């Protein structure tokens, strides 16, 4: 799977970005204060909506950097005949869900810029799609880990 | 002749129909206006009669919540219900049943005691954090600049109130979608606030508070024109402006003969009673971070190609990491 990553540091950055995105993403819902998580010493920030929102943006930038770095290496590696690895169905599912997350997230970022808004239906559709895709992404990770399904095969 | 007909007639007679308050909103059967509209409130004209408050209540009465009781038991118990259904007549603050109130001031200015009255409601921010940060897509902004909450899907988490610089939206428990989902464990009702008269403006009518005012305190129009008028008005009365730049700009612009700092100093903002202090752009950091998000993919591609060029890919293949 290393051909699909971008080095050891990037692998850590990827994992941390996913974790930060998950926490800050769920932190967009008013649940951490309600369910005492923000009361735990050191976790008060989880109830700060603005902080978690900015953290979500920053982690998103890290994730995009690592993803596109890996994409460049993978494509270059295939072009040079250095890898014949192929994504498994589980890998494709993960890539497609991630692409959906990035797309809906990008639309949300655009909506949040000054001078942009999308109206009632589109705002709702984008938010619900992003939330559903985030849940699907986490479920895929869990399924892959529990059932030991690889994301890619080949030499 | 009603007030609206009078305004339209007067505007047409003076050749100012395009700039008149009634012309600013959509024609009755026409498309919704795509221009961002703002309101200008001349506080020197307001006598605090409350006609706007009454008109707001009457025009929007059909949108007010009718909660189901008893309310679901909340889990955990720290989650408090917010029930205004037995106090619907409260009109000295914002509530789910009162989307506009008149705040009274008595301040010393230029050696005189000045009495002012200020209609308070949603500021309808140009880049509204309530709509940007709502995780459920319930809060949104219309093409005409009005910021609204979709009461059909709002879960009443009150995040919009938490992130609003003026704490405007108000919650009513026991109503809304959360009752059909996990009523005890998620959500707590629906958030309500001024929607700048949805149902009237989309039919070409003025917001009720503007139409009902006997003193012509308010006017509505394209934001750039309203900002220009606000500056002209402020200059003519040696006055002060609030709402033009606060939170990056709003579509509710007040002009007062007394500095807003003096007005703000007379009261302590509290629940349902928004402040009047300076407000920084709540979304400024996100706007900056958006640039990082836009450049991250390009930087990642460049980094990936760079590592390949340096032979890192060959090293990775050689050390058998791909197994």
PDB file of N, CA, C and O in Angstrom, chain A residues 26-98:
ATOM      1  N   UNK A  26     -17.709  15.906  13.718  1.00  0.00           N
ATOM      2  CA  UNK A  26     -18.792  15.628  14.664  1.00  0.00           C
ATOM      3  C   UNK A  26     -18.974  16.802  15.623  1.00  0.00           C
ATOM      4  O   UNK A  26     -20.075  17.039  16.130  1.00  0.00           O
ATOM      5  N   UNK A  27     -17.874  17.533  15.854  1.00  0.00           N
ATOM      6  CA  UNK A  27     -17.967  18.713  16.710  1.00  0.00           C
ATOM      7  C   UNK A  27     -18.802  19.820  16.113  1.00  0.00           C
ATOM      8  O   UNK A  27     -19.175  20.763  16.821  1.00  0.00           O
ATOM      9  N   UNK A  28     -19.098  19.726  14.832  1.00  0.00           N
ATOM     10  CA  UNK A  28     -19.998  20.723  14.239  1.00  0.00           C
ATOM     11  C   UNK A  28     -21.417  20.538  14.730  1.00  0.00           C
ATOM     12  O   UNK A  28     -22.231  21.453  14.647  1.00  0.00           O
ATOM     13  N   UNK A  29     -21.709  19.349  15.204  1.00  0.00           N
ATOM     14  CA  UNK A  29     -23.022  19.141  15.817  1.00  0.00           C
ATOM     15  C   UNK A  29     -22.905  19.450  17.315  1.00  0.00           C
ATOM     16  O   UNK A  29     -21.875  19.157  17.921  1.00  0.00           O
ATOM     17  N   UNK A  30     -23.924  20.023  17.887  1.00  0.00           N
ATOM     18  CA  UNK A  30     -23.821  20.431  19.300  1.00  0.00           C
ATOM     19  C   UNK A  30     -23.984  19.247  20.243  1.00  0.00           C
ATOM     20  O   UNK A  30     -24.953  19.158  20.996  1.00  0.00           O
ATOM     21  N   UNK A  31     -23.043  18.324  20.188  1.00  0.00           N
ATOM     22  CA  UNK A  31     -23.171  17.110  21.000  1.00  0.00           C
ATOM     23  C   UNK A  31     -22.084  16.994  22.061  1.00  0.00           C
ATOM     24  O   UNK A  31     -22.279  16.354  23.091  1.00  0.00           O
ATOM     25  N   UNK A  32     -20.918  17.588  21.840  1.00  0.00           N
ATOM     26  CA  UNK A  32     -19.822  17.395  22.782  1.00  0.00           C
ATOM     27  C   UNK A  32     -20.092  18.062  24.128  1.00  0.00           C
ATOM     28  O   UNK A  32     -19.687  17.547  25.164  1.00  0.00           O
ATOM     29  N   UNK A  33     -20.761  19.193  24.096  1.00  0.00           N
ATOM     30  CA  UNK A  33     -21.122  19.838  25.364  1.00  0.00           C
ATOM     31  C   UNK A  33     -22.286  19.095  26.009  1.00  0.00           C
ATOM     32  O   UNK A  33     -22.292  18.836  27.209  1.00  0.00           O
ATOM     33  N   UNK A  34     -23.266  18.752  25.189  1.00  0.00           N
ATOM     34  CA  UNK A  34     -24.457  18.081  25.708  1.00  0.00           C
ATOM     35  C   UNK A  34     -24.091  16.784  26.420  1.00  0.00           C
ATOM     36  O   UNK A  34     -24.656  16.465  27.470  1.00  0.00           O
ATOM     37  N   UNK A  35     -23.140  16.055  25.831  1.00  0.00           N
ATOM     38  CA  UNK A  35     -22.804  14.744  26.384  1.00  0.00           C
ATOM     39  C   UNK A  35     -21.512  14.759  27.202  1.00  0.00           C
ATOM     40  O   UNK A  35     -20.800  13.762  27.267  1.00  0.00           O
ATOM     41  N   UNK A  36     -21.205  15.909  27.808  1.00  0.00           N
ATOM     42  CA  UNK A  36     -20.149  16.038  28.833  1.00  0.00           C
ATOM     43  C   UNK A  36     -18.731  15.856  28.296  1.00  0.00           C
ATOM     44  O   UNK A  36     -17.792  15.914  29.078  1.00  0.00           O
ATOM     45  N   UNK A  37     -18.575  15.615  26.996  1.00  0.00           N
ATOM     46  CA  UNK A  37     -17.219  15.390  26.489  1.00  0.00           C
ATOM     47  C   UNK A  37     -16.372  16.653  26.665  1.00  0.00           C
ATOM     48  O   UNK A  37     -15.201  16.583  27.035  1.00  0.00           O
ATOM     49  N   UNK A  38     -16.996  17.797  26.446  1.00  0.00           N
ATOM     50  CA  UNK A  38     -16.265  19.064  26.592  1.00  0.00           C
ATOM     51  C   UNK A  38     -15.955  19.360  28.058  1.00  0.00           C
ATOM     52  O   UNK A  38     -15.147  20.250  28.341  1.00  0.00           O
ATOM     53  N   UNK A  39     -16.595  18.633  28.966  1.00  0.00           N
ATOM     54  CA  UNK A  39     -16.311  18.840  30.392  1.00  0.00           C
ATOM     55  C   UNK A  39     -15.031  18.137  30.829  1.00  0.00           C
ATOM     56  O   UNK A  39     -14.499  18.415  31.905  1.00  0.00           O
ATOM     57  N   UNK A  40     -14.577  17.191  30.003  1.00  0.00           N
ATOM     58  CA  UNK A  40     -13.335  16.488  30.341  1.00  0.00           C
ATOM     59  C   UNK A  40     -12.176  17.483  30.250  1.00  0.00           C
ATOM     60  O   UNK A  40     -12.062  18.201  29.252  1.00  0.00           O
ATOM     61  N   UNK A  41     -11.349  17.554  31.293  1.00  0.00           N
ATOM     62  CA  UNK A  41     -10.224  18.500  31.251  1.00  0.00           C
ATOM     63  C   UNK A  41      -9.390  18.316  29.985  1.00  0.00           C
ATOM     64  O   UNK A  41      -9.012  17.196  29.641  1.00  0.00           O
ATOM     65  N   UNK A  42      -9.165  19.426  29.299  1.00  0.00           N
ATOM     66  CA  UNK A  42      -8.381  19.387  28.070  1.00  0.00           C
ATOM     67  C   UNK A  42      -9.217  19.244  26.812  1.00  0.00           C
ATOM     68  O   UNK A  42      -8.697  19.376  25.710  1.00  0.00           O
ATOM     69  N   UNK A  43     -10.504  18.970  26.980  1.00  0.00           N
ATOM     70  CA  UNK A  43     -11.367  18.789  25.807  1.00  0.00           C
ATOM     71  C   UNK A  43     -12.411  19.897  25.667  1.00  0.00           C
ATOM     72  O   UNK A  43     -13.360  19.762  24.893  1.00  0.00           O
ATOM     73  N   UNK A  44     -12.219  20.963  26.412  1.00  0.00           N
ATOM     74  CA  UNK A  44     -13.174  22.067  26.327  1.00  0.00           C
ATOM     75  C   UNK A  44     -13.293  22.633  24.918  1.00  0.00           C
ATOM     76  O   UNK A  44     -14.358  23.114  24.521  1.00  0.00           O
ATOM     77  N   UNK A  45     -12.205  22.545  24.159  1.00  0.00           N
ATOM     78  CA  UNK A  45     -12.203  23.092  22.801  1.00  0.00           C
ATOM     79  C   UNK A  45     -13.209  22.381  21.892  1.00  0.00           C
ATOM     80  O   UNK A  45     -13.623  22.938  20.864  1.00  0.00           O
ATOM     81  N   UNK A  46     -13.600  21.155  22.248  1.00  0.00           N
ATOM     82  CA  UNK A  46     -14.524  20.426  21.371  1.00  0.00           C
ATOM     83  C   UNK A  46     -15.898  21.095  21.298  1.00  0.00           C
ATOM     84  O   UNK A  46     -16.664  20.819  20.382  1.00  0.00           O
ATOM     85  N   UNK A  47     -16.189  21.961  22.266  1.00  0.00           N
ATOM     86  CA  UNK A  47     -17.480  22.652  22.253  1.00  0.00           C
ATOM     87  C   UNK A  47     -17.373  24.050  21.664  1.00  0.00           C
ATOM     88  O   UNK A  47     -18.360  24.775  21.628  1.00  0.00           O
ATOM     89  N   UNK A  48     -16.171  24.413  21.202  1.00  0.00           N
ATOM     90  CA  UNK A  48     -15.979  25.722  20.569  1.00  0.00           C
ATOM     91  C   UNK A  48     -16.206  25.555  19.074  1.00  0.00           C
ATOM     92  O   UNK A  48     -15.339  25.072  18.343  1.00  0.00           O
ATOM     93  N   UNK A  49     -17.385  25.959  18.630  1.00  0.00           N
ATOM     94  CA  UNK A  49     -17.765  25.696  17.239  1.00  0.00           C
ATOM     95  C   UNK A  49     -16.826  26.355  16.238  1.00  0.00           C
ATOM     96  O   UNK A  49     -16.538  25.787  15.183  1.00  0.00           O
ATOM     97  N   UNK A  50     -16.389  27.555  16.547  1.00  0.00           N
ATOM     98  CA  UNK A  50     -15.491  28.235  15.615  1.00  0.00           C
ATOM     99  C   UNK A  50     -14.130  27.531  15.550  1.00  0.00           C
ATOM    100  O   UNK A  50     -13.555  27.364  14.474  1.00  0.00           O
ATOM    101  N   UNK A  51     -13.616  27.109  16.718  1.00  0.00           N
ATOM    102  CA  UNK A  51     -12.321  26.420  16.717  1.00  0.00           C
ATOM    103  C   UNK A  51     -12.396  25.113  15.932  1.00  0.00           C
ATOM    104  O   UNK A  51     -11.533  24.813  15.099  1.00  0.00           O
ATOM    105  N   UNK A  52     -13.430  24.324  16.214  1.00  0.00           N
ATOM    106  CA  UNK A  52     -13.534  23.034  15.515  1.00  0.00           C
ATOM    107  C   UNK A  52     -13.776  23.242  14.014  1.00  0.00           C
ATOM    108  O   UNK A  52     -13.327  22.443  13.190  1.00  0.00           O
ATOM    109  N   UNK A  53     -14.447  24.318  13.680  1.00  0.00           N
ATOM    110  CA  UNK A  53     -14.673  24.608  12.257  1.00  0.00           C
ATOM    111  C   UNK A  53     -13.345  24.915  11.557  1.00  0.00           C
ATOM    112  O   UNK A  53     -13.070  24.405  10.465  1.00  0.00           O
ATOM    113  N   UNK A  54     -12.523  25.736  12.201  1.00  0.00           N
ATOM    114  CA  UNK A  54     -11.217  26.060  11.618  1.00  0.00           C
ATOM    115  C   UNK A  54     -10.315  24.827  11.595  1.00  0.00           C
ATOM    116  O   UNK A  54      -9.548  24.612  10.639  1.00  0.00           O
ATOM    117  N   UNK A  55     -10.400  24.006  12.636  1.00  0.00           N
ATOM    118  CA  UNK A  55      -9.620  22.766  12.669  1.00  0.00           C
ATOM    119  C   UNK A  55     -10.029  21.868  11.502  1.00  0.00           C
ATOM    120  O   UNK A  55      -9.180  21.217  10.871  1.00  0.00           O
ATOM    121  N   UNK A  56     -11.332  21.837  11.209  1.00  0.00           N
ATOM    122  CA  UNK A  56     -11.835  21.026  10.096  1.00  0.00           C
ATOM    123  C   UNK A  56     -11.219  21.513   8.782  1.00  0.00           C
ATOM    124  O   UNK A  56     -10.805  20.697   7.939  1.00  0.00           O
ATOM    125  N   UNK A  57     -11.162  22.802   8.594  1.00  0.00           N
ATOM    126  CA  UNK A  57     -10.545  23.373   7.394  1.00  0.00           C
ATOM    127  C   UNK A  57      -9.056  22.980   7.327  1.00  0.00           C
ATOM    128  O   UNK A  57      -8.564  22.533   6.281  1.00  0.00           O
ATOM    129  N   UNK A  58      -8.346  23.180   8.436  1.00  0.00           N
ATOM    130  CA  UNK A  58      -6.904  22.921   8.435  1.00  0.00           C
ATOM    131  C   UNK A  58      -6.620  21.441   8.173  1.00  0.00           C
ATOM    132  O   UNK A  58      -5.737  21.091   7.371  1.00  0.00           O
ATOM    133  N   UNK A  59      -7.370  20.564   8.837  1.00  0.00           N
ATOM    134  CA  UNK A  59      -7.179  19.130   8.629  1.00  0.00           C
ATOM    135  C   UNK A  59      -7.547  18.738   7.198  1.00  0.00           C
ATOM    136  O   UNK A  59      -6.921  17.855   6.602  1.00  0.00           O
ATOM    137  N   UNK A  60      -8.549  19.399   6.654  1.00  0.00           N
ATOM    138  CA  UNK A  60      -8.930  19.152   5.261  1.00  0.00           C
ATOM    139  C   UNK A  60      -7.793  19.502   4.309  1.00  0.00           C
ATOM    140  O   UNK A  60      -7.544  18.788   3.325  1.00  0.00           O
ATOM    141  N   UNK A  61      -7.101  20.585   4.608  1.00  0.00           N
ATOM    142  CA  UNK A  61      -5.974  20.985   3.761  1.00  0.00           C
ATOM    143  C   UNK A  61      -4.858  19.936   3.829  1.00  0.00           C
ATOM    144  O   UNK A  61      -4.261  19.586   2.801  1.00  0.00           O
ATOM    145  N   UNK A  62      -4.588  19.418   5.035  1.00  0.00           N
ATOM    146  CA  UNK A  62      -3.557  18.380   5.185  1.00  0.00           C
ATOM    147  C   UNK A  62      -3.956  17.132   4.404  1.00  0.00           C
ATOM    148  O   UNK A  62      -3.154  16.536   3.683  1.00  0.00           O
ATOM    149  N   UNK A  63      -5.218  16.748   4.542  1.00  0.00           N
ATOM    150  CA  UNK A  63      -5.698  15.550   3.847  1.00  0.00           C
ATOM    151  C   UNK A  63      -5.587  15.703   2.332  1.00  0.00           C
ATOM    152  O   UNK A  63      -5.138  14.786   1.626  1.00  0.00           O
ATOM    153  N   UNK A  64      -5.959  16.861   1.826  1.00  0.00           N
ATOM    154  CA  UNK A  64      -5.867  17.089   0.379  1.00  0.00           C
ATOM    155  C   UNK A  64      -4.417  17.045  -0.090  1.00  0.00           C
ATOM    156  O   UNK A  64      -4.112  16.479  -1.148  1.00  0.00           O
ATOM    157  N   UNK A  65      -3.542  17.637   0.714  1.00  0.00           N
ATOM    158  CA  UNK A  65      -2.116  17.632   0.352  1.00  0.00           C
ATOM    159  C   UNK A  65      -1.596  16.198   0.233  1.00  0.00           C
ATOM    160  O   UNK A  65      -0.989  15.817  -0.769  1.00  0.00           O
ATOM    161  N   UNK A  66      -1.862  15.400   1.255  1.00  0.00           N
ATOM    162  CA  UNK A  66      -1.355  14.024   1.267  1.00  0.00           C
ATOM    163  C   UNK A  66      -2.008  13.199   0.160  1.00  0.00           C
ATOM    164  O   UNK A  66      -1.334  12.418  -0.536  1.00  0.00           O
ATOM    165  N   UNK A  67      -3.318  13.374  -0.030  1.00  0.00           N
ATOM    166  CA  UNK A  67      -4.029  12.596  -1.043  1.00  0.00           C
ATOM    167  C   UNK A  67      -3.484  12.883  -2.437  1.00  0.00           C
ATOM    168  O   UNK A  67      -3.245  11.959  -3.239  1.00  0.00           O
ATOM    169  N   UNK A  68      -3.270  14.135  -2.734  1.00  0.00           N
ATOM    170  CA  UNK A  68      -2.790  14.476  -4.072  1.00  0.00           C
ATOM    171  C   UNK A  68      -1.303  14.148  -4.236  1.00  0.00           C
ATOM    172  O   UNK A  68      -0.858  13.847  -5.345  1.00  0.00           O
ATOM    173  N   UNK A  69      -0.570  14.195  -3.140  1.00  0.00           N
ATOM    174  CA  UNK A  69       0.828  13.756  -3.194  1.00  0.00           C
ATOM    175  C   UNK A  69       0.885  12.270  -3.542  1.00  0.00           C
ATOM    176  O   UNK A  69       1.645  11.842  -4.416  1.00  0.00           O
ATOM    177  N   UNK A  70       0.037  11.479  -2.872  1.00  0.00           N
ATOM    178  CA  UNK A  70      -0.009  10.040  -3.129  1.00  0.00           C
ATOM    179  C   UNK A  70      -0.489   9.761  -4.545  1.00  0.00           C
ATOM    180  O   UNK A  70       0.031   8.862  -5.225  1.00  0.00           O
ATOM    181  N   UNK A  71      -1.465  10.540  -4.985  1.00  0.00           N
ATOM    182  CA  UNK A  71      -1.986  10.360  -6.342  1.00  0.00           C
ATOM    183  C   UNK A  71      -0.887  10.603  -7.381  1.00  0.00           C
ATOM    184  O   UNK A  71      -0.724   9.823  -8.329  1.00  0.00           O
ATOM    185  N   UNK A  72      -0.129  11.649  -7.168  1.00  0.00           N
ATOM    186  CA  UNK A  72       0.957  11.962  -8.109  1.00  0.00           C
ATOM    187  C   UNK A  72       1.982  10.844  -8.134  1.00  0.00           C
ATOM    188  O   UNK A  72       2.443  10.423  -9.203  1.00  0.00           O
ATOM    189  N   UNK A  73       2.346  10.333  -6.968  1.00  0.00           N
ATOM    190  CA  UNK A  73       3.347   9.261  -6.900  1.00  0.00           C
ATOM    191  C   UNK A  73       2.819   7.984  -7.530  1.00  0.00           C
ATOM    192  O   UNK A  73       3.546   7.273  -8.234  1.00  0.00           O
ATOM    193  N   UNK A  74       1.552   7.693  -7.266  1.00  0.00           N
ATOM    194  CA  UNK A  74       0.973   6.466  -7.809  1.00  0.00           C
ATOM    195  C   UNK A  74       0.937   6.521  -9.339  1.00  0.00           C
ATOM    196  O   UNK A  74       1.351   5.580 -10.035  1.00  0.00           O
ATOM    197  N   UNK A  75       0.450   7.633  -9.860  1.00  0.00           N
ATOM    198  CA  UNK A  75       0.345   7.759 -11.313  1.00  0.00           C
ATOM    199  C   UNK A  75       1.726   7.733 -11.966  1.00  0.00           C
ATOM    200  O   UNK A  75       1.926   7.109 -13.006  1.00  0.00           O
ATOM    201  N   UNK A  76       2.663   8.404 -11.333  1.00  0.00           N
ATOM    202  CA  UNK A  76       4.023   8.420 -11.873  1.00  0.00           C
ATOM    203  C   UNK A  76       4.640   7.028 -11.792  1.00  0.00           C
ATOM    204  O   UNK A  76       5.355   6.596 -12.715  1.00  0.00           O
ATOM    205  N   UNK A  77       4.343   6.320 -10.683  1.00  0.00           N
ATOM    206  CA  UNK A  77       4.872   4.973 -10.517  1.00  0.00           C
ATOM    207  C   UNK A  77       4.326   4.028 -11.571  1.00  0.00           C
ATOM    208  O   UNK A  77       5.051   3.191 -12.119  1.00  0.00           O
ATOM    209  N   UNK A  78       3.036   4.148 -11.867  1.00  0.00           N
ATOM    210  CA  UNK A  78       2.440   3.297 -12.899  1.00  0.00           C
ATOM    211  C   UNK A  78       3.006   3.638 -14.274  1.00  0.00           C
ATOM    212  O   UNK A  78       3.277   2.760 -15.097  1.00  0.00           O
ATOM    213  N   UNK A  79       3.173   4.910 -14.501  1.00  0.00           N
ATOM    214  CA  UNK A  79       3.696   5.348 -15.795  1.00  0.00           C
ATOM    215  C   UNK A  79       5.092   4.774 -16.025  1.00  0.00           C
ATOM    216  O   UNK A  79       5.451   4.375 -17.134  1.00  0.00           O
ATOM    217  N   UNK A  80       5.849   4.693 -14.944  1.00  0.00           N
ATOM    218  CA  UNK A  80       7.220   4.186 -15.054  1.00  0.00           C
ATOM    219  C   UNK A  80       7.272   2.672 -14.940  1.00  0.00           C
ATOM    220  O   UNK A  80       8.355   2.081 -14.950  1.00  0.00           O
ATOM    221  N   UNK A  81       6.137   2.035 -14.779  1.00  0.00           N
ATOM    222  CA  UNK A  81       6.082   0.586 -14.670  1.00  0.00           C
ATOM    223  C   UNK A  81       6.614   0.056 -13.358  1.00  0.00           C
ATOM    224  O   UNK A  81       7.014  -1.111 -13.251  1.00  0.00           O
ATOM    225  N   UNK A  82       6.656   0.895 -12.339  1.00  0.00           N
ATOM    226  CA  UNK A  82       7.211   0.478 -11.058  1.00  0.00           C
ATOM    227  C   UNK A  82       6.167  -0.195 -10.167  1.00  0.00           C
ATOM    228  O   UNK A  82       6.512  -0.753  -9.129  1.00  0.00           O
ATOM    229  N   UNK A  83       4.918  -0.076 -10.498  1.00  0.00           N
ATOM    230  CA  UNK A  83       3.890  -0.711  -9.675  1.00  0.00           C
ATOM    231  C   UNK A  83       2.768  -1.226 -10.559  1.00  0.00           C
ATOM    232  O   UNK A  83       2.467  -0.637 -11.597  1.00  0.00           O
ATOM    233  N   UNK A  84       2.228  -2.339 -10.158  1.00  0.00           N
ATOM    234  CA  UNK A  84       1.070  -2.886 -10.876  1.00  0.00           C
ATOM    235  C   UNK A  84      -0.099  -3.036  -9.915  1.00  0.00           C
ATOM    236  O   UNK A  84      -1.027  -3.781 -10.161  1.00  0.00           O
ATOM    237  N   UNK A  85       0.000  -2.347  -8.814  1.00  0.00           N
ATOM    238  CA  UNK A  85      -1.040  -2.480  -7.797  1.00  0.00           C
ATOM    239  C   UNK A  85      -2.359  -1.911  -8.309  1.00  0.00           C
ATOM    240  O   UNK A  85      -2.387  -0.933  -9.032  1.00  0.00           O
ATOM    241  N   UNK A  86      -3.417  -2.556  -7.904  1.00  0.00           N
ATOM    242  CA  UNK A  86      -4.764  -2.143  -8.296  1.00  0.00           C
ATOM    243  C   UNK A  86      -5.632  -2.021  -7.048  1.00  0.00           C
ATOM    244  O   UNK A  86      -5.458  -2.768  -6.087  1.00  0.00           O
ATOM    245  N   UNK A  87      -6.541  -1.097  -7.118  1.00  0.00           N
ATOM    246  CA  UNK A  87      -7.473  -0.945  -5.996  1.00  0.00           C
ATOM    247  C   UNK A  87      -8.441  -2.112  -5.971  1.00  0.00           C
ATOM    248  O   UNK A  87      -8.910  -2.573  -7.025  1.00  0.00           O
ATOM    249  N   UNK A  88      -8.744  -2.592  -4.792  1.00  0.00           N
ATOM    250  CA  UNK A  88      -9.798  -3.601  -4.611  1.00  0.00           C
ATOM    251  C   UNK A  88     -11.141  -2.881  -4.596  1.00  0.00           C
ATOM    252  O   UNK A  88     -11.186  -1.647  -4.531  1.00  0.00           O
ATOM    253  N   UNK A  89     -12.246  -3.643  -4.654  1.00  0.00           N
ATOM    254  CA  UNK A  89     -13.555  -2.979  -4.522  1.00  0.00           C
ATOM    255  C   UNK A  89     -13.635  -2.117  -3.254  1.00  0.00           C
ATOM    256  O   UNK A  89     -14.206  -1.028  -3.277  1.00  0.00           O
ATOM    257  N   UNK A  90     -13.051  -2.617  -2.161  1.00  0.00           N
ATOM    258  CA  UNK A  90     -13.034  -1.831  -0.927  1.00  0.00           C
ATOM    259  C   UNK A  90     -12.241  -0.533  -1.123  1.00  0.00           C
ATOM    260  O   UNK A  90     -12.632   0.532  -0.646  1.00  0.00           O
ATOM    261  N   UNK A  91     -11.140  -0.639  -1.841  1.00  0.00           N
ATOM    262  CA  UNK A  91     -10.340   0.549  -2.118  1.00  0.00           C
ATOM    263  C   UNK A  91     -11.094   1.550  -2.975  1.00  0.00           C
ATOM    264  O   UNK A  91     -11.067   2.763  -2.715  1.00  0.00           O
ATOM    265  N   UNK A  92     -11.769   1.040  -4.006  1.00  0.00           N
ATOM    266  CA  UNK A  92     -12.557   1.935  -4.854  1.00  0.00           C
ATOM    267  C   UNK A  92     -13.679   2.599  -4.073  1.00  0.00           C
ATOM    268  O   UNK A  92     -13.962   3.790  -4.269  1.00  0.00           O
ATOM    269  N   UNK A  93     -14.304   1.819  -3.214  1.00  0.00           N
ATOM    270  CA  UNK A  93     -15.389   2.401  -2.402  1.00  0.00           C
ATOM    271  C   UNK A  93     -14.839   3.544  -1.550  1.00  0.00           C
ATOM    272  O   UNK A  93     -15.448   4.614  -1.440  1.00  0.00           O
ATOM    273  N   UNK A  94     -13.671   3.304  -0.991  1.00  0.00           N
ATOM    274  CA  UNK A  94     -13.078   4.331  -0.133  1.00  0.00           C
ATOM    275  C   UNK A  94     -12.722   5.577  -0.946  1.00  0.00           C
ATOM    276  O   UNK A  94     -12.968   6.708  -0.515  1.00  0.00           O
ATOM    277  N   UNK A  95     -12.134   5.356  -2.125  1.00  0.00           N
ATOM    278  CA  UNK A  95     -11.749   6.497  -2.966  1.00  0.00           C
ATOM    279  C   UNK A  95     -12.984   7.290  -3.405  1.00  0.00           C
ATOM    280  O   UNK A  95     -12.992   8.530  -3.374  1.00  0.00           O
ATOM    281  N   UNK A  96     -14.034   6.570  -3.791  1.00  0.00           N
ATOM    282  CA  UNK A  96     -15.234   7.265  -4.267  1.00  0.00           C
ATOM    283  C   UNK A  96     -15.908   8.058  -3.141  1.00  0.00           C
ATOM    284  O   UNK A  96     -16.347   9.198  -3.344  1.00  0.00           O
ATOM    285  N   UNK A  97     -15.984   7.434  -1.967  1.00  0.00           N
ATOM    286  CA  UNK A  97     -16.602   8.145  -0.842  1.00  0.00           C
ATOM    287  C   UNK A  97     -15.753   9.357  -0.460  1.00  0.00           C
ATOM    288  O   UNK A  97     -16.275  10.448  -0.189  1.00  0.00           O
ATOM    289  N   UNK A  98     -14.440   9.164  -0.480  1.00  0.00           N
ATOM    290  CA  UNK A  98     -13.550  10.285  -0.160  1.00  0.00           C
ATOM    291  C   UNK A  98     -13.698  11.399  -1.195  1.00  0.00           C
ATOM    292  O   UNK A  98     -13.727  12.589  -0.833  1.00  0.00           O
TER     293      UNK A  98
END
